[in-house]
Amino acid sequence: MLLSLAPMEGLTGHVFRRVHAEHFGALDRYYTPFLTPPHPGSSFGKRAAAELDPANNRGLTVVPQLLTKDAGQFVWAAEVLAEMGYTEVNLNAGCPSGTVVAKGRGAGLLRDVEALDAFLQDVCARSPLAVSVKTRIGVVDDGEFEKILAMYCRHPLAELIVHPRVQKDRYDGVPRRSIYAEALAAAPFPVAYNGDIFGEDDRDALLAAYPQTRHVMLGRGVLANPALARVLRGGAALSREELERFHDDLFDAYLAEIGGNAVFRMKEWWFYAQHAFANPLAVHRRVRKVRKVAEYRAAVEGIFASEAFAAIARFDTK
Ligand SMILES: Cc1cc2nc3c(=O)[nH]c(=O)nc-3n(C[C@H](O)[C@H](O)[C@H](O)COP(=O)(O)O)c2cc1C
């Protein structure tokens, strides 16, 4: 089974991908957090350029993800990406953020299925790269998916990655896996599953219900347990020493990239990584108010010196 790392804005960018792969081995595929395509004729901005620079992604299979509803922008970006050596480009049809949706992007694309149909028609005809889509299953109601899926099935997609929640769910509730199964059964192209795979039990339940599953995209589960892919492949559980070494290299890499703002980047990671410890709340309290690099280092030293490690590192939505 293919295992990939989900695009997560602010969390799974090139620094995380590189350090994670160095410590835990590469996943089969990595998706960049969403990038806004440049206007036709211009080039990607500085941050996106760093994200896409082949030197920052050496040895990894990376699929850039674009957030747009403009076919011209998408195709232009795909041309630029093709020149950089990429072979696939992914469309974000799932971002639930109110401001994104209001502009008709991300999950907002699902509000107007006819417009998305025309967009994909144009993009699939003109893109020099294979086009995949990461999608939610609707805006308000999962009944919307029947029409959405029929529309996707009319296009030669490289893959459809289904996160079976609607936009209004954001990340709440339980993913509607039977809706993923509808896509699996009907689509003429490969379908991937994404959502709430945090441990072996989740993987087992998914595969027991849908044994045809061939690609699972992991997100928050890998942030809480960077050894998750290894564990799902039958390897050893995460150890405290491994997490500490990984943490130290990740922090150093962010410091080199963005200076003191690395503290804030790491605090976002701790929101997930706290679940590697028996008392996540205690871990959260230790890093919550920290601002300066020295304070941060002291807080983290305290965590690794005195907080008990969880029996199983596992993201918890509660
Ligand atoms: C903080 C955060 C940032 C995210 N950024 C993106 C993004 O840039 N593009 C995207 O398609 N999905 C994004 N997602 C959604 C994830 O890729 C994934 O679909 C979601 O976390 C569910 O998978 P999981 O349960 O394995 O975490 C983001 C989710 C979170 C929590």
mmCIF file of C-alpha atoms and ligand atoms in Angstrom:
data_model
loop_
_atom_site.group_PDB
_atom_site.id
_atom_site.type_symbol
_atom_site.label_atom_id
_atom_site.label_comp_id
_atom_site.label_asym_id
_atom_site.label_seq_id
_atom_site.Cartn_x
_atom_site.Cartn_y
_atom_site.Cartn_z
ATOM 1 C CA MET A 1 0.000 0.000 0.000
ATOM 2 C CA LEU A 2 1.219 3.495 -0.846
ATOM 3 C CA LEU A 3 1.636 5.879 2.079
ATOM 4 C CA SER A 4 1.931 9.604 1.445
ATOM 5 C CA LEU A 5 2.221 12.717 3.588
ATOM 6 C CA ALA A 6 -0.713 15.136 3.462
ATOM 7 C CA PRO A 7 -0.289 18.755 2.493
ATOM 8 C CA MET A 8 -0.540 20.774 5.707
ATOM 9 C CA GLU A 9 -0.015 24.526 5.516
ATOM 10 C CA GLY A 10 2.693 25.630 7.987
ATOM 11 C CA LEU A 11 3.486 22.049 8.998
ATOM 12 C CA THR A 12 4.575 19.704 6.190
ATOM 13 C CA GLY A 13 6.666 22.042 4.049
ATOM 14 C CA HIS A 14 10.090 21.264 2.606
ATOM 15 C CA VAL A 15 11.951 21.612 5.918
ATOM 16 C CA PHE A 16 9.686 19.119 7.662
ATOM 17 C CA ARG A 17 9.722 16.725 4.703
ATOM 18 C CA ARG A 18 13.521 16.643 4.514
ATOM 19 C CA VAL A 19 14.165 16.226 8.247
ATOM 20 C CA HIS A 20 11.362 13.697 8.592
ATOM 21 C CA ALA A 21 12.680 11.584 5.708
ATOM 22 C CA GLU A 22 16.231 11.732 7.122
ATOM 23 C CA HIS A 23 15.070 10.377 10.469
ATOM 24 C CA PHE A 24 12.260 8.002 9.556
ATOM 25 C CA GLY A 25 12.794 7.172 5.890
ATOM 26 C CA ALA A 26 10.884 8.672 2.993
ATOM 27 C CA LEU A 27 7.188 8.100 2.516
ATOM 28 C CA ASP A 28 6.139 7.070 -0.984
ATOM 29 C CA ARG A 29 4.920 10.531 -1.871
ATOM 30 C CA TYR A 30 4.698 14.046 -0.415
ATOM 31 C CA TYR A 31 2.198 16.767 -1.313
ATOM 32 C CA THR A 32 3.245 20.379 -0.802
ATOM 33 C CA PRO A 33 0.959 22.549 1.312
ATOM 34 C CA PHE A 34 -1.227 24.555 -1.060
ATOM 35 C CA LEU A 35 0.567 27.072 -3.268
ATOM 36 C CA THR A 36 -1.043 30.007 -4.991
ATOM 37 C CA PRO A 37 -0.100 29.852 -8.685
ATOM 38 C CA PRO A 38 1.629 32.852 -10.217
ATOM 39 C CA HIS A 39 -0.095 35.011 -12.796
ATOM 40 C CA PRO A 40 0.583 33.698 -16.307
ATOM 41 C CA GLY A 41 3.934 35.038 -17.480
ATOM 42 C CA SER A 42 5.332 35.551 -13.976
ATOM 43 C CA SER A 43 7.003 33.141 -11.548
ATOM 44 C CA PHE A 44 6.237 31.629 -8.149
ATOM 45 C CA GLY A 45 6.834 33.866 -5.126
ATOM 46 C CA LYS A 46 9.841 33.400 -2.830
ATOM 47 C CA ARG A 47 8.176 31.069 -0.327
ATOM 48 C CA ALA A 48 6.646 28.832 -3.008
ATOM 49 C CA ALA A 49 9.926 28.829 -4.946
ATOM 50 C CA ALA A 50 11.761 27.502 -1.852
ATOM 51 C CA GLU A 51 9.047 24.896 -1.381
ATOM 52 C CA LEU A 52 9.462 23.725 -4.983
ATOM 53 C CA ASP A 53 13.237 24.050 -5.402
ATOM 54 C CA PRO A 54 14.454 20.576 -6.410
ATOM 55 C CA ALA A 55 17.490 21.093 -4.154
ATOM 56 C CA ASN A 56 15.122 21.242 -1.161
ATOM 57 C CA ASN A 57 13.324 18.042 -2.172
ATOM 58 C CA ARG A 58 16.192 15.764 -3.167
ATOM 59 C CA GLY A 59 15.365 12.063 -3.089
ATOM 60 C CA LEU A 60 11.654 12.663 -2.378
ATOM 61 C CA THR A 61 8.671 12.198 -4.679
ATOM 62 C CA VAL A 62 6.883 15.515 -4.357
ATOM 63 C CA VAL A 63 3.553 16.556 -5.860
ATOM 64 C CA PRO A 64 2.933 20.319 -5.796
ATOM 65 C CA GLN A 65 -0.585 21.333 -4.786
ATOM 66 C CA LEU A 66 -2.270 24.411 -6.245
ATOM 67 C CA LEU A 67 -5.117 26.443 -4.770
ATOM 68 C CA THR A 68 -6.966 28.271 -7.517
ATOM 69 C CA LYS A 69 -10.174 28.373 -9.535
ATOM 70 C CA ASP A 70 -8.490 29.984 -12.517
ATOM 71 C CA ALA A 71 -7.670 27.457 -15.258
ATOM 72 C CA GLY A 72 -5.216 29.820 -16.989
ATOM 73 C CA GLN A 73 -3.227 30.232 -13.762
ATOM 74 C CA PHE A 74 -3.300 26.495 -13.118
ATOM 75 C CA VAL A 75 -2.017 25.627 -16.597
ATOM 76 C CA TRP A 76 0.698 28.277 -16.483
ATOM 77 C CA ALA A 77 1.846 26.965 -13.076
ATOM 78 C CA ALA A 78 1.821 23.408 -14.442
ATOM 79 C CA GLU A 79 4.075 24.543 -17.307
ATOM 80 C CA VAL A 80 6.525 26.113 -14.856
ATOM 81 C CA LEU A 81 6.423 22.959 -12.691
ATOM 82 C CA ALA A 82 7.012 20.723 -15.728
ATOM 83 C CA GLU A 83 10.163 22.700 -16.522
ATOM 84 C CA MET A 84 11.338 22.122 -12.946
ATOM 85 C CA GLY A 85 10.974 18.374 -13.465
ATOM 86 C CA TYR A 86 7.672 17.671 -11.691
ATOM 87 C CA THR A 87 5.394 15.046 -13.239
ATOM 88 C CA GLU A 88 2.071 15.611 -11.435
ATOM 89 C CA VAL A 89 0.180 18.585 -10.074
ATOM 90 C CA ASN A 90 -2.606 18.408 -7.485
ATOM 91 C CA LEU A 91 -5.692 20.607 -7.245
ATOM 92 C CA ASN A 92 -6.933 21.575 -3.766
ATOM 93 C CA ALA A 93 -10.713 21.032 -3.676
ATOM 94 C CA GLY A 94 -10.934 20.671 0.073
ATOM 95 C CA CYS A 95 -9.600 23.651 2.023
ATOM 96 C CA PRO A 96 -12.493 24.532 4.386
ATOM 97 C CA SER A 97 -11.278 28.004 5.435
ATOM 98 C CA GLY A 98 -14.065 30.607 5.213
ATOM 99 C CA THR A 99 -11.972 33.162 3.315
ATOM 100 C CA VAL A 100 -10.767 30.564 0.787
ATOM 101 C CA VAL A 101 -14.265 29.147 0.247
ATOM 102 C CA ALA A 102 -15.753 32.645 -0.114
ATOM 103 C CA LYS A 103 -13.444 33.170 -3.118
ATOM 104 C CA GLY A 104 -14.692 29.924 -4.682
ATOM 105 C CA ARG A 105 -11.391 28.108 -4.083
ATOM 106 C CA GLY A 106 -10.581 24.951 -2.096
ATOM 107 C CA ALA A 107 -13.828 23.357 -0.912
ATOM 108 C CA GLY A 108 -15.517 26.406 -2.488
ATOM 109 C CA LEU A 109 -14.941 24.719 -5.879
ATOM 110 C CA LEU A 110 -17.550 22.137 -4.840
ATOM 111 C CA ARG A 111 -20.295 24.786 -4.605
ATOM 112 C CA ASP A 112 -20.470 25.048 -8.385
ATOM 113 C CA VAL A 113 -20.011 21.596 -9.909
ATOM 114 C CA GLU A 114 -20.604 22.857 -13.472
ATOM 115 C CA ALA A 115 -17.835 25.430 -13.119
ATOM 116 C CA LEU A 116 -15.470 22.809 -11.669
ATOM 117 C CA ASP A 117 -16.373 20.522 -14.579
ATOM 118 C CA ALA A 118 -15.417 23.239 -17.084
ATOM 119 C CA PHE A 119 -12.245 24.032 -15.108
ATOM 120 C CA LEU A 120 -11.119 20.375 -15.188
ATOM 121 C CA GLN A 121 -12.025 20.044 -18.858
ATOM 122 C CA ASP A 122 -9.761 22.962 -19.710
ATOM 123 C CA VAL A 123 -6.978 22.060 -17.301
ATOM 124 C CA CYS A 124 -6.805 18.363 -18.242
ATOM 125 C CA ALA A 125 -6.671 19.288 -21.940
ATOM 126 C CA ARG A 126 -3.888 21.867 -21.545
ATOM 127 C CA SER A 127 -1.777 20.857 -18.540
ATOM 128 C CA PRO A 128 1.588 19.339 -19.510
ATOM 129 C CA LEU A 129 1.473 17.452 -16.189
ATOM 130 C CA ALA A 130 -0.840 14.719 -14.951
ATOM 131 C CA VAL A 131 -3.578 16.303 -12.802
ATOM 132 C CA SER A 132 -4.754 14.818 -9.515
ATOM 133 C CA VAL A 133 -7.375 16.249 -7.153
ATOM 134 C CA LYS A 134 -7.645 16.213 -3.350
ATOM 135 C CA THR A 135 -11.298 16.641 -2.537
ATOM 136 C CA ARG A 136 -13.857 16.850 0.216
ATOM 137 C CA ILE A 137 -17.218 15.242 -0.487
ATOM 138 C CA GLY A 138 -19.373 18.325 -0.459
ATOM 139 C CA VAL A 139 -20.006 21.651 1.195
ATOM 140 C CA VAL A 140 -22.919 20.974 3.547
ATOM 141 C CA ASP A 141 -24.243 17.495 2.893
ATOM 142 C CA ASP A 142 -22.651 14.244 1.755
ATOM 143 C CA GLY A 143 -25.584 13.779 -0.672
ATOM 144 C CA GLU A 144 -23.747 16.313 -2.858
ATOM 145 C CA PHE A 145 -21.042 13.777 -3.635
ATOM 146 C CA GLU A 146 -23.003 11.741 -6.156
ATOM 147 C CA LYS A 147 -23.002 14.639 -8.609
ATOM 148 C CA ILE A 148 -19.439 15.656 -7.723
ATOM 149 C CA LEU A 149 -18.135 12.114 -8.261
ATOM 150 C CA ALA A 150 -19.962 11.729 -11.588
ATOM 151 C CA MET A 151 -18.303 14.978 -12.682
ATOM 152 C CA TYR A 152 -14.792 13.836 -11.604
ATOM 153 C CA CYS A 153 -15.319 10.527 -13.439
ATOM 154 C CA ARG A 154 -15.653 12.431 -16.733
ATOM 155 C CA HIS A 155 -12.023 13.621 -16.536
ATOM 156 C CA PRO A 156 -8.717 11.784 -17.039
ATOM 157 C CA LEU A 157 -7.428 12.405 -13.513
ATOM 158 C CA ALA A 158 -4.153 10.854 -12.377
ATOM 159 C CA GLU A 159 -5.769 10.222 -8.979
ATOM 160 C CA LEU A 160 -8.602 11.372 -6.744
ATOM 161 C CA ILE A 161 -7.703 11.697 -3.059
ATOM 162 C CA VAL A 162 -10.868 11.659 -0.982
ATOM 163 C CA HIS A 163 -11.081 13.226 2.464
ATOM 164 C CA PRO A 164 -14.640 12.134 3.229
ATOM 165 C CA ARG A 165 -15.829 15.140 5.171
ATOM 166 C CA VAL A 166 -17.889 18.080 3.923
ATOM 167 C CA GLN A 167 -16.606 21.627 4.231
ATOM 168 C CA LYS A 168 -18.928 22.372 7.158
ATOM 169 C CA ASP A 169 -17.414 19.450 9.121
ATOM 170 C CA ARG A 170 -14.017 21.150 9.028
ATOM 171 C CA TYR A 171 -12.102 18.431 10.938
ATOM 172 C CA ASP A 172 -14.927 17.399 13.288
ATOM 173 C CA GLY A 173 -16.865 14.159 13.456
ATOM 174 C CA VAL A 174 -16.023 10.878 11.840
ATOM 175 C CA PRO A 175 -14.940 10.650 8.181
ATOM 176 C CA ARG A 176 -17.753 9.187 6.057
ATOM 177 C CA ARG A 177 -15.867 6.209 4.757
ATOM 178 C CA SER A 178 -18.765 4.681 2.849
ATOM 179 C CA ILE A 179 -18.643 7.760 0.614
ATOM 180 C CA TYR A 180 -14.946 7.119 -0.062
ATOM 181 C CA ALA A 181 -15.968 3.570 -1.022
ATOM 182 C CA GLU A 182 -18.405 4.954 -3.602
ATOM 183 C CA ALA A 183 -15.502 6.726 -5.290
ATOM 184 C CA LEU A 184 -13.348 3.602 -5.044
ATOM 185 C CA ALA A 185 -16.042 1.550 -6.777
ATOM 186 C CA ALA A 186 -16.978 4.036 -9.498
ATOM 187 C CA ALA A 187 -13.846 5.911 -10.523
ATOM 188 C CA PRO A 188 -11.970 4.933 -13.698
ATOM 189 C CA PHE A 189 -8.737 6.302 -12.129
ATOM 190 C CA PRO A 190 -6.926 5.478 -8.839
ATOM 191 C CA VAL A 191 -8.579 6.688 -5.632
ATOM 192 C CA ALA A 192 -6.718 7.431 -2.383
ATOM 193 C CA TYR A 193 -8.085 7.655 1.154
ATOM 194 C CA ASN A 194 -7.329 10.453 3.635
ATOM 195 C CA GLY A 195 -8.687 11.128 7.115
ATOM 196 C CA ASP A 196 -8.133 10.050 10.743
ATOM 197 C CA ILE A 197 -5.653 7.238 10.169
ATOM 198 C CA PHE A 198 -3.730 7.616 13.415
ATOM 199 C CA GLY A 199 -2.645 4.041 14.201
ATOM 200 C CA GLU A 200 -2.670 0.396 13.191
ATOM 201 C CA ASP A 201 -6.250 -0.062 14.406
ATOM 202 C CA ASP A 202 -7.507 2.698 12.095
ATOM 203 C CA ARG A 203 -5.580 1.196 9.177
ATOM 204 C CA ASP A 204 -6.924 -2.277 9.964
ATOM 205 C CA ALA A 205 -10.522 -1.047 10.129
ATOM 206 C CA LEU A 206 -10.139 0.781 6.809
ATOM 207 C CA LEU A 207 -8.610 -2.214 5.063
ATOM 208 C CA ALA A 208 -11.111 -4.651 6.565
ATOM 209 C CA ALA A 209 -13.985 -2.582 5.178
ATOM 210 C CA TYR A 210 -12.297 -1.545 1.911
ATOM 211 C CA PRO A 211 -9.527 -4.013 1.048
ATOM 212 C CA GLN A 212 -9.105 -2.472 -2.430
ATOM 213 C CA THR A 213 -7.506 0.576 -0.758
ATOM 214 C CA ARG A 214 -4.146 1.178 -2.425
ATOM 215 C CA HIS A 215 -3.047 4.597 -1.192
ATOM 216 C CA VAL A 216 -3.530 6.171 2.222
ATOM 217 C CA MET A 217 -2.541 9.768 2.817
ATOM 218 C CA LEU A 218 -1.435 10.476 6.406
ATOM 219 C CA GLY A 219 -1.624 13.924 8.009
ATOM 220 C CA ARG A 220 -2.033 14.680 11.698
ATOM 221 C CA GLY A 221 -1.099 11.101 12.537
ATOM 222 C CA VAL A 222 2.462 11.653 11.279
ATOM 223 C CA LEU A 223 2.770 14.941 13.149
ATOM 224 C CA ALA A 224 1.806 13.222 16.422
ATOM 225 C CA ASN A 225 3.877 10.146 15.653
ATOM 226 C CA PRO A 226 6.601 10.697 13.057
ATOM 227 C CA ALA A 227 7.206 6.920 13.002
ATOM 228 C CA LEU A 228 3.585 6.232 11.971
ATOM 229 C CA ALA A 229 4.369 5.053 8.418
ATOM 230 C CA ARG A 230 7.047 2.714 9.786
ATOM 231 C CA VAL A 231 4.609 1.361 12.372
ATOM 232 C CA LEU A 232 1.947 0.824 9.685
ATOM 233 C CA ARG A 233 4.516 -1.176 7.742
ATOM 234 C CA GLY A 234 5.126 -3.447 10.734
ATOM 235 C CA GLY A 235 8.182 -1.594 12.118
ATOM 236 C CA ALA A 236 9.157 -0.477 15.618
ATOM 237 C CA ALA A 237 7.186 1.994 17.729
ATOM 238 C CA LEU A 238 8.453 5.543 18.195
ATOM 239 C CA SER A 239 11.007 5.946 20.992
ATOM 240 C CA ARG A 240 11.554 9.017 23.158
ATOM 241 C CA GLU A 241 15.187 9.254 22.000
ATOM 242 C CA GLU A 242 14.140 9.202 18.352
ATOM 243 C CA LEU A 243 11.551 11.901 18.896
ATOM 244 C CA GLU A 244 14.072 14.076 20.733
ATOM 245 C CA ARG A 245 16.694 13.723 17.981
ATOM 246 C CA PHE A 246 14.060 14.421 15.331
ATOM 247 C CA HIS A 247 12.816 17.448 17.269
ATOM 248 C CA ASP A 248 16.322 18.884 17.659
ATOM 249 C CA ASP A 249 17.116 18.583 13.953
ATOM 250 C CA LEU A 250 13.720 19.968 12.947
ATOM 251 C CA PHE A 251 14.158 22.996 15.217
ATOM 252 C CA ASP A 252 17.703 23.615 13.944
ATOM 253 C CA ALA A 253 16.502 23.345 10.342
ATOM 254 C CA TYR A 254 13.709 25.867 10.962
ATOM 255 C CA LEU A 255 16.150 28.185 12.761
ATOM 256 C CA ALA A 256 18.403 28.083 9.684
ATOM 257 C CA GLU A 257 15.410 28.779 7.429
ATOM 258 C CA ILE A 258 13.388 31.386 9.344
ATOM 259 C CA GLY A 259 15.414 32.404 12.416
ATOM 260 C CA GLY A 260 13.559 33.075 15.692
ATOM 261 C CA ASN A 261 10.169 32.420 14.078
ATOM 262 C CA ALA A 262 11.188 28.767 14.291
ATOM 263 C CA VAL A 263 9.795 28.835 17.849
ATOM 264 C CA PHE A 264 6.292 29.553 16.544
ATOM 265 C CA ARG A 265 6.607 26.943 13.805
ATOM 266 C CA MET A 266 7.615 24.378 16.419
ATOM 267 C CA LYS A 267 4.729 25.338 18.693
ATOM 268 C CA GLU A 268 2.347 24.428 15.862
ATOM 269 C CA TRP A 269 4.082 21.059 15.616
ATOM 270 C CA TRP A 270 3.789 20.540 19.387
ATOM 271 C CA PHE A 271 -0.005 20.847 19.099
ATOM 272 C CA TYR A 272 0.232 17.412 17.459
ATOM 273 C CA ALA A 273 3.482 16.063 18.931
ATOM 274 C CA GLN A 274 2.216 16.535 22.513
ATOM 275 C CA HIS A 275 0.244 13.343 21.884
ATOM 276 C CA ALA A 276 3.471 11.331 21.951
ATOM 277 C CA PHE A 277 3.435 11.961 25.719
ATOM 278 C CA ALA A 278 1.259 10.460 28.423
ATOM 279 C CA ASN A 279 0.024 13.883 29.552
ATOM 280 C CA PRO A 280 -0.379 16.050 26.425
ATOM 281 C CA LEU A 281 -1.869 18.921 28.417
ATOM 282 C CA ALA A 282 1.228 19.148 30.633
ATOM 283 C CA VAL A 283 3.405 19.259 27.501
ATOM 284 C CA HIS A 284 1.188 21.935 25.989
ATOM 285 C CA ARG A 285 1.494 24.074 29.142
ATOM 286 C CA ARG A 286 5.282 23.915 29.031
ATOM 287 C CA VAL A 287 5.544 25.368 25.511
ATOM 288 C CA ARG A 288 2.396 27.516 25.425
ATOM 289 C CA LYS A 289 3.833 30.861 26.521
ATOM 290 C CA VAL A 290 7.350 30.501 25.220
ATOM 291 C CA ARG A 291 8.521 33.179 22.745
ATOM 292 C CA LYS A 292 12.320 33.267 22.728
ATOM 293 C CA VAL A 293 14.694 30.611 21.429
ATOM 294 C CA ALA A 294 16.472 30.122 24.784
ATOM 295 C CA GLU A 295 13.157 29.801 26.675
ATOM 296 C CA TYR A 296 11.985 27.348 24.066
ATOM 297 C CA ARG A 297 15.080 25.184 24.371
ATOM 298 C CA ALA A 298 14.701 25.098 28.166
ATOM 299 C CA ALA A 299 11.008 24.166 27.934
ATOM 300 C CA VAL A 300 11.739 21.330 25.513
ATOM 301 C CA GLU A 301 14.604 20.050 27.642
ATOM 302 C CA GLY A 302 12.142 19.914 30.519
ATOM 303 C CA ILE A 303 9.630 17.967 28.438
ATOM 304 C CA PHE A 304 12.104 15.314 27.335
ATOM 305 C CA ALA A 305 13.668 15.092 30.808
ATOM 306 C CA SER A 306 10.514 14.717 32.839
ATOM 307 C CA GLU A 307 7.304 14.051 30.886
ATOM 308 C CA ALA A 308 6.363 10.373 30.599
ATOM 309 C CA PHE A 309 6.134 9.032 27.062
ATOM 310 C CA ALA A 310 2.752 7.695 25.897
ATOM 311 C CA ALA A 311 2.374 3.923 25.560
ATOM 312 C CA ILE A 312 1.399 4.617 21.931
ATOM 313 C CA ALA A 313 2.052 7.975 20.263
ATOM 314 C CA ARG A 314 -1.240 8.762 18.588
ATOM 315 C CA PHE A 315 -3.093 11.897 17.574
ATOM 316 C CA ASP A 316 -6.257 12.439 19.547
ATOM 317 C CA THR A 317 -8.974 14.759 18.291
ATOM 318 C CA LYS A 318 -10.439 15.292 21.771
HETATM 319 C C1 LIG B 1 -3.251 22.865 9.947
HETATM 320 C C2 LIG B 1 -3.722 22.170 8.713
HETATM 321 C C3 LIG B 1 -3.296 22.593 7.464
HETATM 322 C C4 LIG B 1 -3.749 21.953 6.296
HETATM 323 N N1 LIG B 1 -3.310 22.391 5.066
HETATM 324 C C5 LIG B 1 -3.755 21.763 3.933
HETATM 325 C C6 LIG B 1 -3.301 22.157 2.622
HETATM 326 O O1 LIG B 1 -2.467 23.053 2.451
HETATM 327 N N2 LIG B 1 -3.832 21.492 1.544
HETATM 328 C C7 LIG B 1 -4.738 20.467 1.684
HETATM 329 O O2 LIG B 1 -5.187 19.887 0.685
HETATM 330 N N3 LIG B 1 -5.144 20.063 2.906
HETATM 331 C C8 LIG B 1 -4.674 20.671 4.018
HETATM 332 N N4 LIG B 1 -5.063 20.217 5.247
HETATM 333 C C9 LIG B 1 -5.873 18.976 5.323
HETATM 334 C C10 LIG B 1 -4.956 17.756 5.433
HETATM 335 O O3 LIG B 1 -4.187 17.591 4.253
HETATM 336 C C11 LIG B 1 -5.778 16.461 5.671
HETATM 337 O O4 LIG B 1 -6.729 16.357 4.629
HETATM 338 C C12 LIG B 1 -6.512 16.488 7.008
HETATM 339 O O5 LIG B 1 -5.643 16.820 8.068
HETATM 340 C C13 LIG B 1 -7.166 15.117 7.284
HETATM 341 O O6 LIG B 1 -6.190 14.092 7.303
HETATM 342 P P1 LIG B 1 -5.630 13.494 8.715
HETATM 343 O O7 LIG B 1 -6.831 13.094 9.508
HETATM 344 O O8 LIG B 1 -4.747 12.347 8.314
HETATM 345 O O9 LIG B 1 -4.883 14.609 9.388
HETATM 346 C C14 LIG B 1 -4.628 20.845 6.409
HETATM 347 C C15 LIG B 1 -5.055 20.418 7.668
HETATM 348 C C16 LIG B 1 -4.617 21.052 8.811
HETATM 349 C C17 LIG B 1 -5.100 20.566 10.149
#
